[in-house]
Short mmCIF file of C-alpha atoms and ligand atoms in Angstrom, two decimals:
data_model
loop_
_atom_site.label_atom_id
_atom_site.label_comp_id
_atom_site.label_asym_id
_atom_site.label_seq_id
_atom_site.Cartn_x
_atom_site.Cartn_y
_atom_site.Cartn_z
CA MET A 1 -19.44 98.41 85.20
CA ALA A 2 -19.38 95.50 83.32
CA LYS A 3 -16.04 94.69 81.20
CA ASN A 4 -16.31 95.77 77.79
CA LYS A 5 -13.81 94.99 75.09
CA ASN A 6 -16.08 96.65 72.56
CA ILE A 7 -15.42 100.46 73.74
CA GLN A 8 -14.11 102.77 71.09
CA ILE A 9 -10.86 104.20 72.59
CA PRO A 10 -10.97 107.96 70.80
CA MET A 11 -8.00 108.33 68.82
CA ALA A 12 -6.22 111.04 71.07
CA LEU A 13 -6.90 109.24 74.22
CA SER A 14 -5.34 105.91 72.61
CA VAL A 15 -2.18 107.70 71.65
CA LYS A 16 -1.69 108.70 75.34
CA ILE A 17 -2.05 105.23 76.66
CA GLU A 18 0.60 104.36 74.46
CA LEU A 19 2.85 107.45 75.33
CA PHE A 20 2.15 107.01 79.13
CA LYS A 21 2.84 103.20 78.51
CA ARG A 22 6.67 104.20 77.42
CA GLY A 23 7.47 106.96 79.92
CA CYS A 24 6.32 110.05 77.95
CA PHE A 25 4.78 112.35 79.94
CA ASP A 26 5.10 115.15 78.89
CA PHE A 27 1.20 115.42 77.66
CA ILE A 28 0.84 115.49 81.42
CA THR A 29 4.04 117.63 82.70
CA VAL A 30 4.22 120.18 79.54
CA LYS A 31 1.69 122.86 79.00
CA ASP A 32 1.96 126.48 77.33
CA GLY A 33 5.48 125.55 76.84
CA LYS A 34 5.81 125.57 80.52
CA LYS A 35 7.18 121.89 82.05
CA HIS A 36 6.65 120.55 85.71
CA GLU A 37 9.98 118.73 85.96
CA LYS A 38 9.03 117.97 89.81
CA GLN A 39 5.70 116.34 88.50
CA GLU A 40 7.70 114.72 85.63
CA LYS A 41 10.25 113.19 88.19
CA ALA A 42 7.44 111.62 90.12
CA LEU A 43 5.60 110.32 87.07
CA GLN A 44 9.08 108.48 86.65
CA ILE A 45 9.61 106.91 89.66
CA LEU A 46 5.93 105.99 89.55
CA THR A 47 6.43 103.48 86.59
CA ASP A 48 9.86 103.08 87.27
CA THR A 49 10.60 98.99 88.44
CA GLU A 50 13.79 100.46 90.97
CA HIS A 51 11.21 102.01 93.65
CA VAL A 52 8.69 101.18 96.02
CA GLU A 53 7.12 103.74 98.21
CA LEU A 54 7.67 107.65 97.12
CA LEU A 55 6.54 110.32 99.11
CA TYR A 56 5.75 113.42 97.24
CA GLY A 57 5.10 117.01 98.18
CA GLY A 58 5.83 118.39 101.61
CA ALA A 59 4.31 121.52 101.16
CA ALA A 60 0.97 122.71 99.14
CA GLY A 61 -0.24 123.56 95.86
CA GLY A 62 2.88 121.41 94.27
CA ALA A 63 0.53 119.18 91.99
CA LYS A 64 0.22 116.19 94.78
CA SER A 65 -3.23 115.61 94.07
CA TRP A 66 -3.22 116.23 90.14
CA THR A 67 -0.23 113.64 90.21
CA GLY A 68 -1.81 110.88 91.89
CA ALA A 69 -5.05 111.38 89.50
CA ALA A 70 -2.93 111.09 86.58
CA TRP A 71 -0.88 108.53 87.73
CA LEU A 72 -3.55 106.15 88.79
CA LEU A 73 -5.96 106.88 85.66
CA PHE A 74 -3.11 105.86 83.29
CA MET A 75 -2.28 103.20 85.15
CA CYS A 76 -5.82 101.66 84.65
CA LEU A 77 -6.33 102.69 81.20
CA CYS A 78 -2.73 101.14 80.49
CA TYR A 79 -3.17 98.13 82.40
CA PRO A 80 -6.44 96.20 82.39
CA GLY A 81 -7.30 94.34 85.67
CA SER A 82 -5.28 96.34 87.59
CA LYS A 83 -6.30 96.92 91.10
CA TRP A 84 -5.34 100.11 93.06
CA PHE A 85 -6.13 102.24 95.52
CA ILE A 86 -6.74 105.99 97.11
CA GLY A 87 -6.63 105.88 100.84
CA ARG A 88 -7.38 108.95 102.84
CA ALA A 89 -8.36 109.59 106.70
CA GLU A 90 -12.06 110.21 105.65
CA LEU A 91 -13.55 108.70 102.89
CA LYS A 92 -15.63 112.00 102.66
CA ARG A 93 -12.48 114.06 101.99
CA ILE A 94 -11.53 111.80 99.15
CA THR A 95 -15.32 111.95 97.44
CA GLN A 96 -15.29 115.61 98.24
CA SER A 97 -11.91 116.78 96.87
CA THR A 98 -9.83 113.78 95.48
CA LEU A 99 -12.47 112.45 93.46
CA ILE A 100 -13.24 115.83 92.15
CA THR A 101 -9.62 116.41 90.84
CA PHE A 102 -10.05 112.87 89.42
CA TYR A 103 -12.79 114.23 87.66
CA LYS A 104 -10.82 117.16 86.19
CA VAL A 105 -7.90 114.96 85.42
CA CYS A 106 -10.19 112.92 83.32
CA ASN A 107 -11.50 115.34 81.46
CA GLN A 108 -8.07 117.14 80.90
CA TYR A 109 -6.98 114.03 79.39
CA GLY A 110 -10.21 113.12 77.04
CA VAL A 111 -11.55 110.26 79.08
CA ASP A 112 -15.31 110.38 79.59
CA ASP A 113 -17.60 108.57 81.67
CA THR A 114 -18.45 105.63 79.00
CA LEU A 115 -14.78 104.83 79.97
CA TYR A 116 -15.40 104.55 83.95
CA LYS A 117 -17.68 104.72 86.47
CA TYR A 118 -17.91 105.58 90.27
CA ASN A 119 -19.76 103.67 92.78
CA GLY A 120 -20.92 105.53 95.55
CA GLN A 121 -22.39 102.88 97.18
CA TYR A 122 -19.29 100.72 97.59
CA ASN A 123 -16.96 103.12 96.77
CA TYR A 124 -15.25 102.28 94.12
CA ILE A 125 -14.13 103.06 90.50
CA GLU A 126 -14.46 100.86 87.90
CA PHE A 127 -13.18 100.58 84.12
CA TYR A 128 -14.22 99.81 81.05
CA ASN A 129 -11.35 97.05 80.56
CA GLY A 130 -11.57 95.64 84.09
CA SER A 131 -9.26 97.99 86.14
CA ARG A 132 -10.45 99.25 89.18
CA ILE A 133 -9.54 102.23 91.69
CA ASP A 134 -10.83 101.59 95.80
CA LEU A 135 -11.72 104.44 97.92
CA LEU A 136 -10.27 103.63 101.37
CA ASP A 137 -11.44 105.02 104.88
CA LEU A 138 -8.11 105.00 106.61
CA GLN A 139 -9.36 106.48 109.61
CA TYR A 140 -8.10 105.23 113.39
CA LYS A 141 -10.47 102.99 114.86
CA PRO A 142 -9.65 101.86 118.05
CA GLY A 143 -10.77 98.31 117.63
CA ASP A 144 -8.72 97.97 114.45
CA PRO A 145 -5.58 99.33 115.48
CA LEU A 146 -3.28 97.51 112.98
CA TYR A 147 -6.04 97.85 109.94
CA GLU A 148 -7.01 94.16 109.52
CA ARG A 149 -9.76 95.21 107.97
CA TYR A 150 -7.60 95.97 105.06
CA GLY A 151 -5.25 92.77 105.76
CA SER A 152 -6.55 90.49 103.18
CA ILE A 153 -7.36 92.49 99.79
CA GLU A 154 -4.66 91.99 97.15
CA TYR A 155 -3.38 95.48 95.54
CA THR A 156 -1.11 96.62 92.35
CA GLY A 157 -0.31 99.47 93.73
CA GLY A 158 -2.01 102.79 95.73
CA TRP A 159 -1.70 106.36 97.27
CA ILE A 160 -2.49 107.53 99.98
CA GLU A 161 -3.46 110.99 100.12
CA GLU A 162 -2.36 113.30 102.90
CA GLY A 163 -0.44 111.33 104.33
CA GLY A 164 -0.52 113.45 107.67
CA GLU A 165 -3.85 112.64 108.57
CA VAL A 166 -2.82 108.97 108.41
CA ASN A 167 -1.89 106.70 111.35
CA PHE A 168 1.44 104.54 110.89
CA GLY A 169 -0.82 101.71 110.97
CA ALA A 170 -3.02 102.34 107.76
CA TYR A 171 0.96 103.08 105.99
CA ASP A 172 2.24 99.86 107.55
CA THR A 173 -0.58 97.52 106.42
CA LEU A 174 -1.14 99.26 103.23
CA LYS A 175 2.51 98.68 102.39
CA THR A 176 2.21 94.79 102.66
CA ARG A 177 -1.29 95.03 100.49
CA ILE A 178 0.84 96.07 97.32
CA GLY A 179 2.55 94.13 94.46
CA ARG A 180 -0.62 91.27 94.98
CA HIS A 181 -2.30 91.89 91.85
CA LEU A 182 -1.26 90.49 88.74
CA ASN A 183 2.13 92.41 89.30
CA ALA A 184 4.26 89.86 87.52
CA GLU A 185 1.68 89.61 84.92
CA LEU A 186 1.84 93.47 84.09
CA GLY A 187 5.79 93.40 84.72
CA LEU A 188 4.79 96.41 87.25
CA ARG A 189 6.62 96.60 90.73
CA ARG A 190 4.66 97.31 93.94
CA LYS A 191 3.97 100.71 94.69
CA LEU A 192 2.76 103.22 97.15
CA PHE A 193 2.73 106.78 96.49
CA ILE A 194 2.56 108.90 99.42
CA THR A 195 1.44 112.86 99.20
CA CYS A 196 1.50 115.29 101.72
CA ASN A 197 2.13 118.27 103.69
CA PRO A 198 5.35 118.42 106.09
CA LYS A 199 3.64 116.49 108.95
CA LYS A 200 6.32 115.41 112.16
CA ASN A 201 4.65 111.72 112.43
CA TRP A 202 5.65 108.25 110.46
CA MET A 203 6.86 110.23 107.09
CA TYR A 204 9.18 112.23 108.89
CA GLU A 205 10.66 109.64 110.85
CA THR A 206 10.58 107.15 107.84
CA PHE A 207 11.38 109.23 104.69
CA TYR A 208 12.53 113.04 105.53
CA LYS A 209 15.18 112.17 108.16
CA PRO A 210 16.81 109.40 106.42
CA ALA A 211 16.41 111.31 102.85
CA LYS A 212 18.24 114.10 104.24
CA LYS A 213 20.79 112.28 106.11
CA GLY A 214 21.47 110.52 102.62
CA ASP A 215 20.42 106.59 104.33
CA LEU A 216 17.11 106.21 102.63
CA ALA A 217 16.84 102.65 101.24
CA ASP A 218 17.24 102.40 97.46
CA TYR A 219 13.30 101.30 97.01
CA MET A 220 12.09 104.36 98.86
CA TYR A 221 12.15 108.19 97.43
CA TYR A 222 11.25 111.41 98.92
CA LEU A 223 10.73 114.05 96.40
CA ALA A 224 10.21 117.71 97.91
CA CYS A 225 8.02 119.91 95.75
CA LEU A 226 7.24 123.31 96.63
CA VAL A 227 4.31 125.37 95.06
CA GLN A 228 7.10 127.95 93.13
CA GLU A 229 8.25 124.43 91.48
CA ASN A 230 4.38 124.28 89.96
CA PRO A 231 4.35 126.03 86.86
CA PHE A 232 0.65 126.11 86.38
CA ILE A 233 -0.42 127.12 90.14
CA ASP A 234 -2.81 129.97 89.98
CA PRO A 235 -0.09 133.12 91.24
CA ASP A 236 -3.17 133.84 93.32
CA TYR A 237 -2.43 130.65 95.33
CA ILE A 238 0.80 131.67 96.13
CA GLU A 239 0.06 134.95 97.06
CA GLY A 240 -2.35 133.98 99.62
CA LEU A 241 0.18 131.69 101.02
CA ARG A 242 3.00 134.02 101.01
CA THR A 243 0.87 136.97 103.10
CA THR A 244 -0.79 134.53 105.64
CA LYS A 245 0.16 135.57 109.07
CA ASP A 246 0.13 132.17 110.62
CA LYS A 247 4.05 131.63 110.66
CA VAL A 248 3.45 127.93 110.86
CA LYS A 249 1.29 127.49 108.70
CA LYS A 250 3.81 129.57 106.16
CA GLU A 251 6.78 127.66 107.08
CA ARG A 252 5.11 124.44 106.31
CA LEU A 253 3.14 125.23 103.33
CA LEU A 254 5.09 127.61 101.60
CA LYS A 255 8.35 126.49 102.22
CA GLY A 256 8.41 122.85 102.84
CA ASN A 257 9.73 123.46 106.59
CA TRP A 258 9.12 119.90 108.26
CA GLU A 259 10.73 121.56 111.47
CA TYR A 260 7.26 122.74 112.08
CA ASP A 261 4.51 121.11 113.27
CA ASP A 262 0.93 122.64 113.49
CA ASN A 263 -0.47 120.73 116.46
CA PRO A 264 -2.72 122.81 118.16
CA ASN A 265 -2.06 120.70 121.13
CA ALA A 266 1.45 121.52 121.39
CA LEU A 267 2.59 122.97 124.87
CA CYS A 268 5.45 124.95 123.26
CA SER A 269 6.49 126.57 120.00
CA HIS A 270 9.21 124.60 118.09
CA ASP A 271 11.29 128.14 118.25
CA ALA A 272 10.76 128.22 122.02
CA ILE A 273 12.35 124.56 122.04
CA THR A 274 15.20 125.25 119.70
CA ALA A 275 15.77 128.28 121.76
CA ILE A 276 17.02 125.67 124.66
CA PHE A 277 19.96 125.45 123.43
CA GLY A 278 22.63 127.75 124.29
CA ASN A 279 19.60 129.69 125.83
CA LEU A 280 21.32 132.94 127.69
CA LEU A 281 18.52 133.85 129.35
CA ALA A 282 18.53 130.00 131.08
CA LEU A 283 17.81 129.89 134.92
CA VAL A 284 21.23 129.60 136.52
CA THR A 285 21.37 129.17 140.33
CA ASP A 286 24.03 127.96 142.76
CA THR A 287 21.67 124.72 143.18
CA PHE A 288 22.77 121.08 141.24
CA TYR A 289 20.42 118.51 140.93
CA LEU A 290 20.92 114.91 138.99
CA THR A 291 18.02 113.54 137.36
CA ALA A 292 17.98 110.26 135.43
CA ASP A 293 16.07 108.54 133.25
CA ILE A 294 16.83 104.39 133.13
CA ALA A 295 16.53 102.58 130.42
CA ARG A 296 14.02 99.70 131.46
CA PHE A 297 13.89 97.10 128.43
CA GLY A 298 17.39 97.38 126.41
CA SER A 299 16.26 99.59 123.97
CA ASP A 300 15.36 102.78 125.39
CA TYR A 301 18.74 104.90 126.70
CA ALA A 302 19.75 105.76 130.10
CA ARG A 303 20.25 109.36 130.47
CA ILE A 304 21.88 110.99 133.64
CA GLY A 305 21.49 114.98 133.80
CA VAL A 306 23.20 117.53 135.61
CA TRP A 307 21.18 120.33 136.34
CA LYS A 308 22.95 123.99 137.39
CA GLY A 309 19.25 125.68 138.50
CA TYR A 310 17.54 124.99 135.14
CA LYS A 311 20.43 124.92 132.43
CA LEU A 312 21.54 121.07 131.97
CA VAL A 313 25.53 121.15 132.58
CA ASP A 314 26.70 118.18 132.30
CA LEU A 315 25.26 114.62 130.65
CA LYS A 316 25.91 111.06 130.23
CA CYS A 317 23.64 108.56 128.01
CA PHE A 318 24.08 104.94 128.25
CA PRO A 319 23.06 102.79 125.47
CA ILE A 320 21.52 99.77 127.47
CA SER A 321 20.98 99.24 131.03
CA LYS A 322 23.68 98.37 132.78
CA THR A 323 22.79 99.02 136.35
CA THR A 324 26.03 99.41 137.91
CA GLU A 325 27.52 101.65 135.50
CA ILE A 326 24.75 103.63 136.26
CA GLN A 327 25.13 104.10 139.75
CA THR A 328 28.40 104.43 139.75
CA CYS A 329 27.82 107.71 137.43
CA ILE A 330 25.30 108.62 139.63
CA ILE A 331 27.80 108.73 142.34
CA HIS A 332 30.30 110.66 140.69
CA PHE A 333 28.27 113.04 139.68
CA GLN A 334 27.13 113.36 143.03
CA LYS A 335 30.66 113.79 144.52
CA LYS A 336 31.66 116.23 141.58
CA TYR A 337 29.21 118.42 141.77
CA ARG A 338 28.48 118.11 145.36
CA ILE A 339 24.74 116.70 144.95
CA PRO A 340 22.90 115.56 148.36
CA LYS A 341 20.74 112.67 147.34
CA TRP A 342 17.63 114.69 148.23
CA ARG A 343 18.55 116.49 144.99
CA CYS A 344 18.81 113.63 142.95
CA ILE A 345 16.07 111.71 141.39
CA ALA A 346 15.42 108.43 138.94
CA ASP A 347 12.18 107.36 137.46
CA GLU A 348 11.56 104.32 139.78
CA ASP A 349 9.46 102.24 137.17
CA GLY A 350 11.23 98.66 136.61
CA VAL A 351 14.97 98.82 137.06
CA GLY A 352 15.10 102.12 138.43
CA GLY A 353 13.75 101.03 141.43
CA GLY A 354 17.44 98.96 142.28
CA VAL A 355 19.10 102.31 141.39
CA VAL A 356 17.04 104.38 143.43
CA ASP A 357 17.29 101.79 146.44
CA ASN A 358 20.83 101.41 146.26
CA CYS A 359 22.19 105.26 145.50
CA ASP A 360 19.43 106.27 148.24
CA ILE A 361 17.93 108.96 146.36
CA GLN A 362 14.69 110.20 145.09
CA GLY A 363 12.21 108.01 143.41
CA PHE A 364 9.56 109.54 140.28
CA THR A 365 6.90 107.19 139.55
CA ASN A 366 5.46 108.08 136.80
CA ASN A 367 1.68 107.19 137.99
CA SER A 368 1.64 108.87 141.23
CA ARG A 369 -0.83 111.44 141.80
CA ALA A 370 0.20 114.83 141.36
CA PHE A 371 1.08 117.58 143.81
CA ASN A 372 -1.08 119.40 146.12
CA ASP A 373 -4.25 118.21 144.48
CA GLU A 374 -3.33 119.73 141.45
CA ASN A 375 -5.96 118.49 138.26
CA TYR A 376 -3.34 116.46 136.76
CA GLN A 377 -4.07 112.92 135.79
CA ASN A 378 -0.34 111.64 137.72
CA LEU A 379 2.73 112.84 138.61
CA GLN A 380 4.61 112.81 135.26
CA THR A 381 1.64 114.87 133.57
CA GLN A 382 1.85 117.61 136.01
CA CYS A 383 5.54 117.67 135.84
CA ALA A 384 5.72 117.72 131.90
CA TYR A 385 3.00 120.82 131.73
CA LYS A 386 5.59 122.50 134.39
CA LEU A 387 7.99 121.78 131.70
CA ALA A 388 6.73 123.39 129.25
CA GLU A 389 5.85 126.26 131.72
CA HIS A 390 10.02 126.97 131.74
CA ILE A 391 10.29 126.04 128.05
CA ASN A 392 7.95 128.49 127.25
CA ALA A 393 9.28 131.38 130.14
CA SER A 394 12.90 131.10 128.54
CA GLU A 395 14.30 129.28 131.60
CA LEU A 396 15.32 126.28 130.20
CA GLY A 397 18.89 125.82 129.03
CA VAL A 398 21.45 123.36 127.58
CA ASP A 399 25.06 123.52 127.67
CA PRO A 400 25.26 122.99 123.55
CA ASP A 401 28.90 121.40 123.99
CA LEU A 402 26.68 118.56 125.68
CA VAL A 403 24.92 117.31 122.93
CA SER A 404 25.41 116.46 119.19
CA PRO A 405 23.55 117.76 116.62
CA ALA A 406 21.45 114.25 116.67
CA ASP A 407 20.84 114.44 119.83
CA MET A 408 19.48 118.55 119.44
CA GLU A 409 17.14 117.12 116.99
CA GLN A 410 15.93 114.31 119.10
CA ILE A 411 15.43 116.22 122.01
CA THR A 412 13.56 118.78 120.03
CA LEU A 413 11.36 116.07 118.51
CA GLU A 414 10.75 114.51 121.62
CA LEU A 415 9.87 118.12 123.69
CA GLU A 416 7.38 118.81 120.64
CA GLN A 417 5.51 115.95 121.91
CA LEU A 418 4.21 117.77 124.68
CA GLN A 419 0.87 118.11 123.97
CA THR A 420 -2.22 118.38 125.67
CA TRP A 421 -4.70 115.27 125.41
CA LYS A 422 -8.34 114.98 126.07
CA VAL A 423 -9.69 115.30 128.95
CA ASP A 424 -10.71 111.92 131.06
CA ASP A 425 -13.81 111.19 133.10
CA GLU A 426 -12.87 113.12 135.93
CA GLY A 427 -11.91 115.89 134.42
CA LYS A 428 -8.04 116.00 135.08
CA LEU A 429 -5.36 117.54 132.45
CA LYS A 430 -3.31 114.78 130.84
CA ILE A 431 -0.57 114.45 128.17
CA LYS A 432 -0.12 112.75 124.97
CA PRO A 433 0.45 109.21 125.96
CA LYS A 434 3.51 107.52 125.31
CA GLU A 435 2.23 105.16 123.44
CA GLU A 436 1.04 107.59 121.05
CA ILE A 437 4.28 109.51 120.92
CA LYS A 438 6.04 105.83 120.17
CA GLN A 439 3.56 105.48 117.26
CA ASP A 440 4.67 108.68 116.05
CA ILE A 441 8.43 109.20 116.88
CA GLY A 442 9.06 105.13 116.62
CA CYS A 443 11.27 105.86 119.93
CA SER A 444 10.22 106.02 123.69
CA PRO A 445 11.00 109.90 124.84
CA ASP A 446 14.16 109.26 126.87
CA TRP A 447 14.90 113.19 127.12
CA ARG A 448 11.66 114.46 128.04
CA ASP A 449 11.48 112.29 130.96
CA MET A 450 15.19 112.66 132.01
CA PHE A 451 13.81 116.70 131.79
CA LEU A 452 10.61 116.46 133.53
CA MET A 453 11.53 114.89 136.70
CA ARG A 454 13.93 118.19 136.96
CA CYS A 455 10.38 120.07 137.94
CA TRP A 456 9.80 117.55 140.90
CA PHE A 457 11.81 119.87 142.49
CA ASP A 458 9.98 122.46 142.04
CA TYR A 459 7.21 120.99 144.18
CA ASN A 460 10.07 119.42 146.72
CA GLU A 461 12.33 122.57 147.50
CA TYR A 462 13.43 121.64 150.90
CA ASP A 463 16.83 122.71 152.02
CA ILE A 464 18.54 121.23 154.80
CA PRO A 465 20.51 123.50 156.65
CA ASP A 466 24.00 123.04 157.40
CA ASP A 467 23.75 123.04 161.46
CA ILE A 468 21.24 120.56 161.61
CA GLU A 469 23.19 118.39 163.68
CA ASN A 470 24.28 120.93 165.86
CA ARG A 471 20.58 121.83 166.41
CA LEU A 472 19.35 118.09 166.80
CA SER A 473 21.56 117.67 169.22
CA GLY A 474 20.59 121.20 171.19
CA LEU A 475 16.79 119.76 171.18
CA MET A 476 18.10 116.67 172.37
CA SER A 477 20.53 117.73 175.30
N1 LIG B 501 -0.10 118.63 84.59
C1 LIG B 501 -0.93 119.24 84.93
N2 LIG B 501 -1.61 120.36 84.73
C2 LIG B 501 -2.20 121.08 84.20
N3 LIG B 501 -2.75 121.78 85.97
C3 LIG B 501 -2.23 121.29 86.93
C4 LIG B 501 -1.28 120.06 86.24
N4 LIG B 501 -0.49 119.37 87.73
C5 LIG B 501 -1.10 120.46 88.16
N5 LIG B 501 -2.12 121.14 88.05
C6 LIG B 501 -2.38 122.27 88.74
O1 LIG B 501 -1.77 123.11 89.75
C7 LIG B 501 -2.91 122.86 91.30
C8 LIG B 501 -2.19 122.49 92.21
O2 LIG B 501 -2.62 121.05 92.24
P1 LIG B 501 -2.95 120.67 93.21
O3 LIG B 501 -2.49 118.82 92.84
O4 LIG B 501 -4.43 120.38 93.57
O5 LIG B 501 -1.73 120.66 94.25
P2 LIG B 501 -1.40 119.70 95.79
O6 LIG B 501 -2.39 118.74 95.67
O7 LIG B 501 -0.47 119.50 95.77
O8 LIG B 501 -1.85 121.04 96.50
C9 LIG B 501 -4.28 122.86 90.17
O9 LIG B 501 -4.93 124.02 90.16
C10 LIG B 501 -4.14 122.01 89.51
O10 LIG B 501 -4.94 121.97 88.41
MG1 LIG B 502 -4.24 118.64 96.96
#
């Protein structure tokens, strides 16, 4: 669509454009005497000069799509020549759903199709005044993990719709692409709008958790909006959510609960995992075990746990890898709980190897073969599945005095990462790879590793009788 300055804007629309520019959003957020307060707040943040990133939603039906569409529509109309994007994991979903909302919004505010045109071949919306919205496909492509395909495009601002479907790399790249097109000239702060339902991915780590703790950076904002806060919603919509039998869906979409993750690949439910803390049913025996995940690259924690049966009864964590301290701690625990060396294990990769040698304990090699020729990709995978079994059977326990609330959150997060993964060519069972986990939760799952090593003993339960010396000498005489 060629830029056309001769187009006549209807009076009613001119007024709206002027109002929007002045930060008066009532014509959007008030209807039949009811005001959508959260939508109002979202539009304020999206047009202020203080904030850069806004995460909005965290439940269904809060008007996420409407808010995004109305914001971009009026930014385009108010600021000629500005350039925006709408990104989603699948382009098809933008054209089938987000674009439909966009048309409805245009219709609602009297923006007819002489003022903009959608180019279905190259997927962009162009306005009569030269403003433009690109529709971006944010699908993760193995050949382009860092989203370099968008690495040089310049935008005034943009909107990631359904952030739960979008990979961290897309967010990380797109936030560097905004603020690069006429922002200074138009006096616009760079903006990234992200709409979402709850999802334990980068949004949880980067927005939700810090916002809950009160230490989200000043330029970022998390605005929660539940369906009940949307005065324009069809009551049937809420009823539908309220009567769903799917607990996880209800928690996430109706109540906006971020702790529930709707992941069909999860091996344990959120409820089963949180039940491990102070679990009255934990399998407690008279046998102690020690498992240690040893920090490999400084950033990770070394964690040493003592188990009485399947209950974690003692714990020590080291923020950086100090091999001698770790060894001293292992020996201390061995003596304190009388744990023989064949019931102690540490991961043997990296620094761990030295500790295993020096303490003369069992070594755990992630990549070694599964026991009994079972159909797992490797030993770690086998133990991860076993761990999930114990959690689901309510056998695993953690003494709640050992861990802080923050630790509990982290342990829960890591155990939720026990997920099945696509089977390989040989049909062996896999779990979600560590690299993927790091992408999603931002750190290495050290707790999980320390926990899953406990399951090594399920396959290596050997008792060495006290009188072995006697019997040996008997045999030799
Ligand atoms: N400002 C508004 N004016 C009129 N209707 C609105 C407005 N904002 C939201 N709605 C209505 O609320 C409903 C839910 O909005 P939608 O954006 O689809 O929610 P979400 O994307 O959060 O699921 C839709 O029916 C939409 O038409
Ligand atoms: Mg929507």
